[in-house]
Phi, psi and omega in degrees: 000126186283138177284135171298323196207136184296110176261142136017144218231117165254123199293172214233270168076058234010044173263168169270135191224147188303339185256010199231000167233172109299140134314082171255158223204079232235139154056015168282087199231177166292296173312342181276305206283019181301281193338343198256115155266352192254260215287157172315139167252013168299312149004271169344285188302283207306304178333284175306342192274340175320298191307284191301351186306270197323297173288010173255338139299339179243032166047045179285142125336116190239155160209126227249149152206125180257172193227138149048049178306293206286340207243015178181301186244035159096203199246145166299144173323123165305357194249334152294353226222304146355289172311303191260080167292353164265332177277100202261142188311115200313107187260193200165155200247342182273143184282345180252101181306351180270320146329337198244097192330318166326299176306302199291300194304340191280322167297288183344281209285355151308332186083355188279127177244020180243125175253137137257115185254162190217145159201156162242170321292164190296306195282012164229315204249053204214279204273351162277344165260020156287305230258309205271261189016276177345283175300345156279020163088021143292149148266105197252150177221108170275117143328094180283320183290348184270340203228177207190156213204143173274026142183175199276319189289012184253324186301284235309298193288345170279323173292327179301319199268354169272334158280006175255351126289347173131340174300171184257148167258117171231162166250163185293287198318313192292342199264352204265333172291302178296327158317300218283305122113341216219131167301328186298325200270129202285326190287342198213356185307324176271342201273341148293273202319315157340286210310294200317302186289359180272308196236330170314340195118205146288322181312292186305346150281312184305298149347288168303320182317271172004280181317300206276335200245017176226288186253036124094005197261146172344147187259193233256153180209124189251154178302142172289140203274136216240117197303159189259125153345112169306106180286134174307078237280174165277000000 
């Protein structure tokens, strides 16, 4: 994905940067988050919209993957499908996106050599191709808040053996901070803040508080919601 507008250059010094990673974005279909049991999984969802929001604001290189769409695990989430409307998703029949010669090629021709990865479930389709990433001279940073496992020992031992290869544990708000890094820089400041008051939370009620009852600025005005037409059944 090409950046709309040349942002502001941040050092880097092993930090993560809008010009030093790719995203991938493994396997967010339905049937794996039926399965996730240790986090909420609306959780999940909201999470993961953080991770993809924040790269498509800061022009990140993204790269989408499905596993077994037609024949077990449904269509990528539509509220991700939403971000990237143009993109359509690497599918594959292997639980290891790094098996699958697409998936690899699409990280390659990014240019990148830091993956921030997201996936379900954590302990196969997260960590082994963290684990093999690794080994071809990547750097991998697991979305830890994003990915989700059908039980807290299986995430838990799987975040264990991917940092003990070598990978980084991040959450989507911290990585979307480390992009952003600088409040001044002003090209990408609402549209991170957008995010926060959208998918944050308490931050993102303060945040508003802040604007309207501290600096006095308009409070927030959201699309009106509009009910969907009933449709006929079949």
């Amino acid at each position: 994905m090409a950046q709309q507008t040349r942002l502001a250059t941040r050092s880097e010094k092993g930090l993560l940067t809008p010009d030093n990673c790719v995203v991938a974005l493994i396997d967010l279909q339905p049937q794996m988050l039926f399965g996730v049991s240790n986090f909420d999984r609306q959780s999940v969802i909201n999470n993961n919209l953080v991770l993809a929001k924040a790269a498509k604001v800061f022009g990140m290189p993204v790269v989408l993957s499905t596993v077994e769409t037609k024949a077990f695990s449904g269509n990528m989430w539509p509220q991700i499908q939403a971000v990237f409307p143009n993109q359509e998703p690497i599918e594959r029949s292997s639980m290891n996106s790094w098996d699958d010669k697409n998936f690899v090629a699409a990280i390659e021709r990014s240019g990148r050599t830091k993956i921030v990865l997201s996936g379900l479930w954590t302990e196969t389709c997260v960590t082994l191709p963290t684990v093999q990433a690794m080994h071809d001279s990547y750097e991998v940073y697991v979305v830890e808040d994003c990915c989700g496992d059908v039980s807290q020992l299986s995430h838990d031992n799987a975040m264990k053996r991917v940092v003990q290869a070598g990978a980084k544990p991040v959450t989507a708000l911290s990585v979307m901070l480390e992009w952003q890094r600088d409040w001044a820089l002003r090209e990408t400041y609402d549209a991170v803040m957008d995010i926060v008051k959208t998918h944050c939370g308490a931050y993102g009620v303060g945040v508003e508080y802040a604007y309207t009852m501290v600096h006095g600025t308009p409070a927030t005005k959201l699309s009106e919601y509009v009910v969907p037409a009933a449709q006929p059944h079949k």
